[in-house]
PDB file of N, CA and C in Angstrom:
ATOM      1  N   MET R 134     -16.036  52.350 -31.099  1.00 55.00           N
ATOM      2  CA  MET R 134     -15.014  52.877 -30.115  1.00 55.00           C
ATOM      3  C   MET R 134     -14.062  52.148 -29.771  1.00 55.00           C
ATOM      4  N   LYS R 135     -13.045  53.766 -29.405  1.00 68.00           N
ATOM      5  CA  LYS R 135     -11.388  53.204 -29.718  1.00 68.00           C
ATOM      6  C   LYS R 135     -11.195  52.997 -28.453  1.00 68.00           C
ATOM      7  N   SER R 136      -9.928  52.317 -28.200  1.00 81.00           N
ATOM      8  CA  SER R 136      -9.739  51.420 -26.886  1.00 81.00           C
ATOM      9  C   SER R 136      -9.589  52.751 -25.986  1.00 81.00           C
ATOM     10  N   PRO R 137      -8.929  53.665 -25.848  1.00 80.00           N
ATOM     11  CA  PRO R 137      -8.896  54.428 -24.445  1.00 80.00           C
ATOM     12  C   PRO R 137      -9.748  56.005 -24.480  1.00 80.00           C
ATOM     13  N   VAL R 138     -10.787  55.265 -25.393  1.00 83.00           N
ATOM     14  CA  VAL R 138     -12.408  56.195 -25.165  1.00 83.00           C
ATOM     15  C   VAL R 138     -12.834  54.516 -23.603  1.00 83.00           C
ATOM     16  N   ILE R 139     -12.848  52.997 -24.325  1.00 84.00           N
ATOM     17  CA  ILE R 139     -13.606  52.330 -23.209  1.00 84.00           C
ATOM     18  C   ILE R 139     -12.620  52.328 -22.383  1.00 84.00           C
ATOM     19  N   PHE R 140     -11.417  52.612 -22.115  1.00 81.00           N
ATOM     20  CA  PHE R 140     -10.560  51.979 -20.834  1.00 81.00           C
ATOM     21  C   PHE R 140     -10.656  54.007 -19.843  1.00 81.00           C
ATOM     22  N   ALA R 141     -11.093  54.847 -20.548  1.00 82.00           N
ATOM     23  CA  ALA R 141     -11.649  55.578 -20.200  1.00 82.00           C
ATOM     24  C   ALA R 141     -12.760  55.870 -19.503  1.00 82.00           C
ATOM     25  N   LEU R 142     -13.907  55.199 -19.870  1.00 85.00           N
ATOM     26  CA  LEU R 142     -15.282  55.406 -19.345  1.00 85.00           C
ATOM     27  C   LEU R 142     -15.256  54.121 -18.202  1.00 85.00           C
ATOM     28  N   ILE R 143     -14.472  53.052 -18.572  1.00 83.00           N
ATOM     29  CA  ILE R 143     -14.179  52.132 -16.806  1.00 83.00           C
ATOM     30  C   ILE R 143     -13.650  53.020 -16.413  1.00 83.00           C
ATOM     31  N   ILE R 144     -12.986  53.758 -16.250  1.00 80.00           N
ATOM     32  CA  ILE R 144     -11.916  54.489 -14.902  1.00 80.00           C
ATOM     33  C   ILE R 144     -13.386  55.330 -14.519  1.00 80.00           C
ATOM     34  N   LEU R 145     -14.382  55.843 -15.243  1.00 84.00           N
ATOM     35  CA  LEU R 145     -15.387  56.660 -14.921  1.00 84.00           C
ATOM     36  C   LEU R 145     -16.368  55.963 -14.380  1.00 84.00           C
ATOM     37  N   VAL R 146     -16.486  54.678 -14.281  1.00 86.00           N
ATOM     38  CA  VAL R 146     -17.891  53.709 -13.757  1.00 86.00           C
ATOM     39  C   VAL R 146     -17.002  53.880 -12.363  1.00 86.00           C
ATOM     40  N   LEU R 147     -15.773  52.685 -12.738  1.00 81.00           N
ATOM     41  CA  LEU R 147     -14.599  52.516 -11.184  1.00 81.00           C
ATOM     42  C   LEU R 147     -14.785  53.545  -9.920  1.00 81.00           C
ATOM     43  N   GLY R 148     -14.747  55.332 -10.261  1.00 78.00           N
ATOM     44  CA  GLY R 148     -14.179  56.379  -9.897  1.00 78.00           C
ATOM     45  C   GLY R 148     -15.598  56.162  -9.138  1.00 78.00           C
ATOM     46  N   ASN R 149     -16.952  56.249  -9.745  1.00 79.00           N
ATOM     47  CA  ASN R 149     -18.607  56.536  -9.261  1.00 79.00           C
ATOM     48  C   ASN R 149     -18.036  55.346  -7.860  1.00 79.00           C
ATOM     49  N   ILE R 150     -18.109  54.358  -8.614  1.00 81.00           N
ATOM     50  CA  ILE R 150     -18.220  53.086  -7.327  1.00 81.00           C
ATOM     51  C   ILE R 150     -17.426  53.473  -6.074  1.00 81.00           C
ATOM     52  N   PHE R 151     -16.322  53.804  -6.491  1.00 75.00           N
ATOM     53  CA  PHE R 151     -15.436  54.018  -5.370  1.00 75.00           C
ATOM     54  C   PHE R 151     -15.398  55.232  -4.819  1.00 75.00           C
ATOM     55  N   SER R 152     -16.020  56.016  -4.999  1.00 72.00           N
ATOM     56  CA  SER R 152     -16.676  57.666  -4.734  1.00 72.00           C
ATOM     57  C   SER R 152     -17.703  57.099  -3.404  1.00 72.00           C
ATOM     58  N   ALA R 153     -19.008  56.421  -4.146  1.00 74.00           N
ATOM     59  CA  ALA R 153     -19.597  55.518  -3.019  1.00 74.00           C
ATOM     60  C   ALA R 153     -19.447  55.321  -2.114  1.00 74.00           C
ATOM     61  N   LEU R 154     -18.097  54.434  -2.438  1.00 74.00           N
ATOM     62  CA  LEU R 154     -17.709  53.534  -1.061  1.00 74.00           C
ATOM     63  C   LEU R 154     -17.363  54.414  -0.193  1.00 74.00           C
ATOM     64  N   TYR R 155     -16.364  56.167  -0.540  1.00 69.00           N
ATOM     65  CA  TYR R 155     -16.482  56.574   0.125  1.00 69.00           C
ATOM     66  C   TYR R 155     -16.928  57.606   1.242  1.00 69.00           C
ATOM     67  N   ASP R 156     -17.597  57.366   0.773  1.00 66.00           N
ATOM     68  CA  ASP R 156     -19.164  57.919   1.009  1.00 66.00           C
ATOM     69  C   ASP R 156     -19.712  57.451   2.422  1.00 66.00           C
ATOM     70  N   VAL R 157     -19.622  56.103   2.080  1.00 71.00           N
ATOM     71  CA  VAL R 157     -20.306  54.795   2.945  1.00 71.00           C
ATOM     72  C   VAL R 157     -19.261  54.567   4.247  1.00 71.00           C
ATOM     73  N   SER R 158     -17.608  54.808   3.702  1.00 70.00           N
ATOM     74  CA  SER R 158     -17.049  54.057   4.699  1.00 70.00           C
ATOM     75  C   SER R 158     -16.838  54.608   5.880  1.00 70.00           C
ATOM     76  N   ILE R 159     -17.413  55.541   6.100  1.00 68.00           N
ATOM     77  CA  ILE R 159     -17.622  56.004   7.779  1.00 68.00           C
ATOM     78  C   ILE R 159     -18.429  55.388   8.687  1.00 68.00           C
ATOM     79  N   LYS R 160     -19.466  54.438   8.160  1.00 70.00           N
ATOM     80  CA  LYS R 160     -20.359  53.849   8.961  1.00 70.00           C
ATOM     81  C   LYS R 160     -19.122  52.258   9.198  1.00 70.00           C
ATOM     82  N   TRP R 161     -18.457  51.767   8.055  1.00 75.00           N
ATOM     83  CA  TRP R 161     -17.881  51.120   8.513  1.00 75.00           C
ATOM     84  C   TRP R 161     -16.927  51.234  10.058  1.00 75.00           C
ATOM     85  N   LEU R 162     -16.551  52.248  10.322  1.00 74.00           N
ATOM     86  CA  LEU R 162     -15.135  52.080  11.661  1.00 74.00           C
ATOM     87  C   LEU R 162     -16.559  52.471  12.686  1.00 74.00           C
ATOM     88  N   PRO R 163     -15.214  52.069  13.888  1.00 78.00           N
ATOM     89  CA  PRO R 163     -16.189  52.027  14.964  1.00 78.00           C
ATOM     90  C   PRO R 163     -16.560  53.792  15.624  1.00 78.00           C
ATOM     91  N   ASP R 164     -17.414  53.111  16.291  1.00 75.00           N
ATOM     92  CA  ASP R 164     -17.776  54.698  17.279  1.00 75.00           C
ATOM     93  C   ASP R 164     -16.740  55.352  17.221  1.00 75.00           C
ATOM     94  N   ASN R 165     -15.828  55.058  17.970  1.00 81.00           N
ATOM     95  CA  ASN R 165     -14.586  56.249  18.546  1.00 81.00           C
ATOM     96  C   ASN R 165     -13.881  56.372  17.987  1.00 81.00           C
ATOM     97  N   ALA R 166     -14.016  55.912  16.681  1.00 78.00           N
ATOM     98  CA  ALA R 166     -12.659  55.754  15.557  1.00 78.00           C
ATOM     99  C   ALA R 166     -12.294  57.820  15.507  1.00 78.00           C
ATOM    100  N   ASP R 167     -11.416  58.155  15.586  1.00 81.00           N
ATOM    101  CA  ASP R 167     -11.481  59.960  14.890  1.00 81.00           C
ATOM    102  C   ASP R 167     -11.124  60.439  13.537  1.00 81.00           C
ATOM    103  N   ILE R 168     -11.226  61.802  13.294  1.00 77.00           N
ATOM    104  CA  ILE R 168     -11.343  61.432  11.815  1.00 77.00           C
ATOM    105  C   ILE R 168      -9.984  61.505  10.963  1.00 77.00           C
ATOM    106  N   ILE R 169      -8.757  61.629  12.026  1.00 79.00           N
ATOM    107  CA  ILE R 169      -7.510  61.289  11.081  1.00 79.00           C
ATOM    108  C   ILE R 169      -7.060  59.686  10.644  1.00 79.00           C
ATOM    109  N   THR R 170      -8.275  59.031  11.730  1.00 81.00           N
ATOM    110  CA  THR R 170      -8.408  57.252  10.843  1.00 81.00           C
ATOM    111  C   THR R 170      -9.181  57.237   9.637  1.00 81.00           C
ATOM    112  N   PHE R 171     -10.143  57.895   9.974  1.00 79.00           N
ATOM    113  CA  PHE R 171     -10.969  57.780   9.019  1.00 79.00           C
ATOM    114  C   PHE R 171     -10.150  58.765   7.255  1.00 79.00           C
ATOM    115  N   LEU R 172      -9.565  59.207   7.449  1.00 80.00           N
ATOM    116  CA  LEU R 172      -8.497  60.171   6.361  1.00 80.00           C
ATOM    117  C   LEU R 172      -7.623  58.590   6.145  1.00 80.00           C
ATOM    118  N   LEU R 173      -7.693  58.418   7.051  1.00 83.00           N
ATOM    119  CA  LEU R 173      -6.263  57.374   7.107  1.00 83.00           C
ATOM    120  C   LEU R 173      -6.473  56.319   5.826  1.00 83.00           C
ATOM    121  N   LEU R 174      -7.514  55.689   6.373  1.00 80.00           N
ATOM    122  CA  LEU R 174      -7.984  54.746   5.849  1.00 80.00           C
ATOM    123  C   LEU R 174      -8.344  55.460   3.915  1.00 80.00           C
ATOM    124  N   ARG R 175      -9.173  56.481   3.851  1.00 79.00           N
ATOM    125  CA  ARG R 175      -9.848  56.883   2.568  1.00 79.00           C
ATOM    126  C   ARG R 175      -8.209  57.360   1.852  1.00 79.00           C
ATOM    127  N   GLN R 176      -7.314  57.505   2.069  1.00 80.00           N
ATOM    128  CA  GLN R 176      -5.913  57.610   1.433  1.00 80.00           C
ATOM    129  C   GLN R 176      -5.659  56.384   0.954  1.00 80.00           C
ATOM    130  N   CYS R 177      -5.527  55.781   2.470  1.00 84.00           N
ATOM    131  CA  CYS R 177      -4.963  53.956   2.371  1.00 84.00           C
ATOM    132  C   CYS R 177      -5.130  53.424   0.671  1.00 84.00           C
ATOM    133  N   GLY R 178      -6.966  53.955   0.796  1.00 80.00           N
ATOM    134  CA  GLY R 178      -8.086  52.892  -0.279  1.00 80.00           C
ATOM    135  C   GLY R 178      -7.530  53.633  -1.121  1.00 80.00           C
ATOM    136  N   SER R 179      -7.989  55.143  -1.637  1.00 79.00           N
ATOM    137  CA  SER R 179      -7.116  55.185  -2.885  1.00 79.00           C
ATOM    138  C   SER R 179      -5.587  55.234  -3.623  1.00 79.00           C
ATOM    139  N   VAL R 180      -4.462  54.666  -2.744  1.00 83.00           N
ATOM    140  CA  VAL R 180      -4.175  54.633  -3.426  1.00 83.00           C
ATOM    141  C   VAL R 180      -3.568  52.975  -3.780  1.00 83.00           C
ATOM    142  N   LEU R 181      -4.850  52.139  -2.994  1.00 84.00           N
ATOM    143  CA  LEU R 181      -4.516  51.131  -3.964  1.00 84.00           C
ATOM    144  C   LEU R 181      -5.201  50.980  -4.487  1.00 84.00           C
ATOM    145  N   MET R 182      -5.949  51.828  -4.790  1.00 80.00           N
ATOM    146  CA  MET R 182      -7.331  51.756  -6.262  1.00 80.00           C
ATOM    147  C   MET R 182      -6.167  52.371  -7.216  1.00 80.00           C
ATOM    148  N   LEU R 183      -5.236  53.442  -7.339  1.00 80.00           N
ATOM    149  CA  LEU R 183      -4.361  53.879  -7.999  1.00 80.00           C
ATOM    150  C   LEU R 183      -3.174  53.047  -8.722  1.00 80.00           C
ATOM    151  N   LEU R 184      -3.006  52.837  -7.718  1.00 86.00           N
ATOM    152  CA  LEU R 184      -1.873  51.490  -7.972  1.00 86.00           C
ATOM    153  C   LEU R 184      -1.818  50.742  -9.326  1.00 86.00           C
ATOM    154  N   PRO R 185      -2.833  49.746  -9.390  1.00 84.00           N
ATOM    155  CA  PRO R 185      -3.559  49.074 -10.466  1.00 84.00           C
ATOM    156  C   PRO R 185      -2.681  50.491 -11.935  1.00 84.00           C
ATOM    157  N   ILE R 186      -3.463  51.196 -12.290  1.00 80.00           N
ATOM    158  CA  ILE R 186      -3.569  52.147 -13.154  1.00 80.00           C
ATOM    159  C   ILE R 186      -2.122  52.652 -13.358  1.00 80.00           C
ATOM    160  N   TRP R 187      -1.389  52.703 -11.875  1.00 81.00           N
ATOM    161  CA  TRP R 187       0.229  53.228 -11.877  1.00 81.00           C
ATOM    162  C   TRP R 187       0.933  52.022 -12.739  1.00 81.00           C
ATOM    163  N   PHE R 188       0.982  50.984 -11.985  1.00 84.00           N
ATOM    164  CA  PHE R 188       1.422  49.830 -12.800  1.00 84.00           C
ATOM    165  C   PHE R 188       0.857  49.794 -14.701  1.00 84.00           C
ATOM    166  N   MET R 189       0.062  49.442 -14.910  1.00 81.00           N
ATOM    167  CA  MET R 189      -0.571  49.957 -16.079  1.00 81.00           C
ATOM    168  C   MET R 189       0.026  51.212 -16.815  1.00 81.00           C
ATOM    169  N   ALA R 190       0.426  51.902 -16.277  1.00 78.00           N
ATOM    170  CA  ALA R 190       0.457  53.595 -17.349  1.00 78.00           C
ATOM    171  C   ALA R 190       2.561  53.248 -17.048  1.00 78.00           C
ATOM    172  N   ARG R 191       3.119  51.905 -17.356  1.00 80.00           N
ATOM    173  CA  ARG R 191       4.673  51.560 -16.814  1.00 80.00           C
ATOM    174  C   ARG R 191       5.294  52.566 -15.934  1.00 80.00           C
ATOM    175  N   LYS R 192       4.534  52.469 -14.283  1.00 78.00           N
ATOM    176  CA  LYS R 192       5.336  53.489 -13.284  1.00 78.00           C
ATOM    177  C   LYS R 192       5.698  54.396 -14.408  1.00 78.00           C
ATOM    178  N   PRO R 193       5.539  56.201 -14.294  1.00 75.00           N
ATOM    179  CA  PRO R 193       5.762  57.047 -14.852  1.00 75.00           C
ATOM    180  C   PRO R 193       6.256  57.868 -13.640  1.00 75.00           C
ATOM    181  N   VAL R 194       7.353  58.559 -14.179  1.00 81.00           N
ATOM    182  CA  VAL R 194       8.416  59.379 -12.862  1.00 81.00           C
ATOM    183  C   VAL R 194       8.060  60.535 -13.176  1.00 81.00           C
ATOM    184  N   THR R 195       7.984  61.294 -12.520  1.00 81.00           N
ATOM    185  CA  THR R 195       8.074  62.843 -12.729  1.00 81.00           C
ATOM    186  C   THR R 195       9.201  63.395 -11.607  1.00 81.00           C
ATOM    187  N   GLY R 196       9.379  64.630 -12.656  1.00 86.00           N
ATOM    188  CA  GLY R 196      10.767  65.109 -12.906  1.00 86.00           C
ATOM    189  C   GLY R 196      10.792  66.231 -11.564  1.00 86.00           C
ATOM    190  N   HIS R 197       9.538  66.746 -10.994  1.00 89.00           N
ATOM    191  CA  HIS R 197       8.580  67.667 -10.130  1.00 89.00           C
ATOM    192  C   HIS R 197       8.381  67.018  -8.432  1.00 89.00           C
ATOM    193  N   PHE R 198       9.449  66.456  -8.002  1.00 87.00           N
ATOM    194  CA  PHE R 198       9.194  65.903  -6.876  1.00 87.00           C
ATOM    195  C   PHE R 198       8.449  66.644  -5.855  1.00 87.00           C
ATOM    196  N   LYS R 199       9.627  67.625  -5.689  1.00 91.00           N
ATOM    197  CA  LYS R 199       8.972  68.742  -4.427  1.00 91.00           C
ATOM    198  C   LYS R 199       7.404  69.253  -4.510  1.00 91.00           C
ATOM    199  N   LEU R 200       6.775  69.362  -6.308  1.00 93.00           N
ATOM    200  CA  LEU R 200       5.932  69.916  -6.483  1.00 93.00           C
ATOM    201  C   LEU R 200       4.424  68.891  -5.707  1.00 93.00           C
ATOM    202  N   GLN R 201       5.240  67.885  -6.345  1.00 87.00           N
ATOM    203  CA  GLN R 201       4.392  66.611  -5.919  1.00 87.00           C
ATOM    204  C   GLN R 201       4.128  66.598  -4.332  1.00 87.00           C
ATOM    205  N   LEU R 202       5.516  66.595  -3.707  1.00 90.00           N
ATOM    206  CA  LEU R 202       4.991  66.495  -2.418  1.00 90.00           C
ATOM    207  C   LEU R 202       4.408  67.212  -1.942  1.00 90.00           C
ATOM    208  N   VAL R 203       4.660  69.217  -2.611  1.00 94.00           N
ATOM    209  CA  VAL R 203       3.544  69.675  -1.991  1.00 94.00           C
ATOM    210  C   VAL R 203       1.873  69.393  -1.884  1.00 94.00           C
ATOM    211  N   ARG R 204       1.621  69.334  -3.258  1.00 91.00           N
ATOM    212  CA  ARG R 204       0.282  68.364  -4.049  1.00 91.00           C
ATOM    213  C   ARG R 204      -0.156  67.866  -2.749  1.00 91.00           C
ATOM    214  N   SER R 205       0.570  66.735  -2.680  1.00 86.00           N
ATOM    215  CA  SER R 205       0.045  65.803  -1.592  1.00 86.00           C
ATOM    216  C   SER R 205      -0.522  66.795  -0.244  1.00 86.00           C
ATOM    217  N   HIS R 206       0.632  67.278  -0.035  1.00 90.00           N
ATOM    218  CA  HIS R 206       0.353  67.680   1.814  1.00 90.00           C
ATOM    219  C   HIS R 206      -1.149  68.618   1.523  1.00 90.00           C
ATOM    220  N   LEU R 207      -1.096  69.364   0.126  1.00 93.00           N
ATOM    221  CA  LEU R 207      -2.578  70.481   0.234  1.00 93.00           C
ATOM    222  C   LEU R 207      -3.020  69.174   0.148  1.00 93.00           C
ATOM    223  N   GLY R 208      -3.698  68.465  -0.533  1.00 86.00           N
ATOM    224  CA  GLY R 208      -4.925  67.376  -0.319  1.00 86.00           C
ATOM    225  C   GLY R 208      -4.841  66.763   0.326  1.00 86.00           C
ATOM    226  N   VAL R 209      -3.877  66.476   1.555  1.00 84.00           N
ATOM    227  CA  VAL R 209      -4.661  66.181   2.880  1.00 84.00           C
ATOM    228  C   VAL R 209      -4.571  66.526   3.990  1.00 84.00           C
ATOM    229  N   ILE R 210      -3.569  67.704   3.760  1.00 90.00           N
ATOM    230  CA  ILE R 210      -5.120  69.534   4.205  1.00 90.00           C
ATOM    231  C   ILE R 210      -6.340  70.093   3.953  1.00 90.00           C
ATOM    232  N   THR R 211      -6.992  69.642   2.476  1.00 88.00           N
ATOM    233  CA  THR R 211      -7.991  70.127   2.050  1.00 88.00           C
ATOM    234  C   THR R 211      -8.790  68.679   2.225  1.00 88.00           C
ATOM    235  N   SER R 212      -8.900  67.524   2.852  1.00 82.00           N
ATOM    236  CA  SER R 212      -9.180  66.575   3.459  1.00 82.00           C
ATOM    237  C   SER R 212      -9.712  66.781   4.688  1.00 82.00           C
ATOM    238  N   ILE R 213      -8.737  67.049   5.700  1.00 83.00           N
ATOM    239  CA  ILE R 213      -9.070  67.280   6.995  1.00 83.00           C
ATOM    240  C   ILE R 213      -9.944  68.690   7.216  1.00 83.00           C
ATOM    241  N   THR R 214      -9.505  69.770   6.926  1.00 87.00           N
ATOM    242  CA  THR R 214     -10.340  70.757   6.460  1.00 87.00           C
ATOM    243  C   THR R 214     -11.813  70.473   6.130  1.00 87.00           C
ATOM    244  N   LEU R 215     -12.432  69.346   5.356  1.00 81.00           N
ATOM    245  CA  LEU R 215     -13.275  69.436   4.861  1.00 81.00           C
ATOM    246  C   LEU R 215     -13.888  68.241   5.768  1.00 81.00           C
ATOM    247  N   VAL R 216     -13.376  67.396   6.353  1.00 79.00           N
ATOM    248  CA  VAL R 216     -14.351  66.440   7.073  1.00 79.00           C
ATOM    249  C   VAL R 216     -14.465  67.246   8.898  1.00 79.00           C
ATOM    250  N   VAL R 217     -13.010  68.024   8.805  1.00 81.00           N
ATOM    251  CA  VAL R 217     -13.966  69.418  10.061  1.00 81.00           C
ATOM    252  C   VAL R 217     -14.801  69.972  10.126  1.00 81.00           C
ATOM    253  N   GLY R 218     -15.262  70.435   8.646  1.00 82.00           N
ATOM    254  CA  GLY R 218     -16.380  71.615   8.235  1.00 82.00           C
ATOM    255  C   GLY R 218     -17.262  70.709   8.135  1.00 82.00           C
ATOM    256  N   LEU R 219     -17.345  69.606   7.488  1.00 77.00           N
ATOM    257  CA  LEU R 219     -18.796  69.243   7.466  1.00 77.00           C
ATOM    258  C   LEU R 219     -19.421  68.194   8.852  1.00 77.00           C
ATOM    259  N   VAL R 220     -18.504  68.213  10.199  1.00 77.00           N
ATOM    260  CA  VAL R 220     -18.762  67.961  11.272  1.00 77.00           C
ATOM    261  C   VAL R 220     -19.124  69.530  12.136  1.00 77.00           C
ATOM    262  N   SER R 221     -18.585  70.371  11.568  1.00 82.00           N
ATOM    263  CA  SER R 221     -19.105  70.984  12.556  1.00 82.00           C
ATOM    264  C   SER R 221     -20.695  71.555  12.187  1.00 82.00           C
ATOM    265  N   LEU R 222     -21.242  71.585  10.875  1.00 82.00           N
ATOM    266  CA  LEU R 222     -22.412  71.825  10.179  1.00 82.00           C
ATOM    267  C   LEU R 222     -23.491  70.905  10.707  1.00 82.00           C
ATOM    268  N   PRO R 223     -24.836  71.630  10.779  1.00 84.00           N
ATOM    269  CA  PRO R 223     -25.907  70.830  11.333  1.00 84.00           C
ATOM    270  C   PRO R 223     -25.963  69.234  10.110  1.00 84.00           C
ATOM    271  N   LEU R 224     -26.485  68.165  10.209  1.00 80.00           N
ATOM    272  CA  LEU R 224     -26.881  67.143   9.513  1.00 80.00           C
ATOM    273  C   LEU R 224     -27.440  67.747   7.710  1.00 80.00           C
ATOM    274  N   ALA R 225     -28.855  68.719   8.763  1.00 82.00           N
ATOM    275  CA  ALA R 225     -29.758  68.629   7.504  1.00 82.00           C
ATOM    276  C   ALA R 225     -28.679  69.800   6.104  1.00 82.00           C
ATOM    277  N   THR R 226     -27.390  70.069   6.366  1.00 82.00           N
ATOM    278  CA  THR R 226     -26.761  71.251   5.756  1.00 82.00           C
ATOM    279  C   THR R 226     -25.757  70.232   4.897  1.00 82.00           C
ATOM    280  N   VAL R 227     -25.659  69.500   6.228  1.00 76.00           N
ATOM    281  CA  VAL R 227     -24.519  68.559   5.193  1.00 76.00           C
ATOM    282  C   VAL R 227     -25.148  67.816   3.599  1.00 76.00           C
ATOM    283  N   SER R 228     -26.256  66.681   4.525  1.00 76.00           N
ATOM    284  CA  SER R 228     -26.894  66.338   3.098  1.00 76.00           C
ATOM    285  C   SER R 228     -27.074  66.862   1.925  1.00 76.00           C
ATOM    286  N   SER R 229     -27.963  68.127   2.300  1.00 79.00           N
ATOM    287  CA  SER R 229     -28.192  69.024   1.285  1.00 79.00           C
ATOM    288  C   SER R 229     -27.521  69.455   0.165  1.00 79.00           C
ATOM    289  N   LEU R 230     -25.986  69.347   0.583  1.00 75.00           N
ATOM    290  CA  LEU R 230     -24.163  69.706   0.286  1.00 75.00           C
ATOM    291  C   LEU R 230     -23.955  68.235  -0.961  1.00 75.00           C
ATOM    292  N   PHE R 231     -24.764  67.307  -0.025  1.00 71.00           N
ATOM    293  CA  PHE R 231     -23.870  66.013  -0.403  1.00 71.00           C
ATOM    294  C   PHE R 231     -25.030  66.008  -1.796  1.00 71.00           C
ATOM    295  N   PHE R 232     -26.110  66.214  -1.902  1.00 74.00           N
ATOM    296  CA  PHE R 232     -26.984  65.341  -2.567  1.00 74.00           C
ATOM    297  C   PHE R 232     -26.893  66.502  -3.790  1.00 74.00           C
ATOM    298  N   GLN R 233     -26.993  68.288  -3.568  1.00 69.00           N
ATOM    299  CA  GLN R 233     -26.457  68.761  -4.608  1.00 69.00           C
ATOM    300  C   GLN R 233     -25.233  68.552  -5.584  1.00 69.00           C
ATOM    301  N   ARG R 234     -24.025  68.441  -4.682  1.00 56.00           N
ATOM    302  CA  ARG R 234     -22.575  67.645  -5.688  1.00 56.00           C
ATOM    303  C   ARG R 234     -23.032  66.687  -6.043  1.00 56.00           C
ATOM    304  N   ARG R 235     -23.977  66.053  -6.231  1.00 55.00           N
ATOM    305  CA  ARG R 235     -24.539  64.525  -6.702  1.00 55.00           C
ATOM    306  C   ARG R 235     -24.532  64.799  -8.252  1.00 55.00           C
ATOM    307  N   LEU R 236     -26.032  66.249  -8.290  1.00 49.00           N
ATOM    308  CA  LEU R 236     -26.829  66.448  -9.287  1.00 49.00           C
ATOM    309  C   LEU R 236     -25.622  67.066 -10.631  1.00 49.00           C
TER     310      LEU R 236
END
């Protein structure tokens, strides 16, 4: 296999591992932690995971900073609305949604 294919497979496996860690990371927080704390830790974890890849790509710089800023804010808003929506649903519905996503 070619080197980019192996690199892509490694990133795919690591992404799946970290996705599973995201799902269980809420259990590591104290009982009185709020949604914003969970999302902050999740986003910081994402940055730490992507930082080595960013360094390996020799720190690419975008010419569309405003577009990236809008994109990042949309990601935060999406995360907040996802968690708030999941909290408002019954546990059985949330479980079936996550099992459906994994298949």
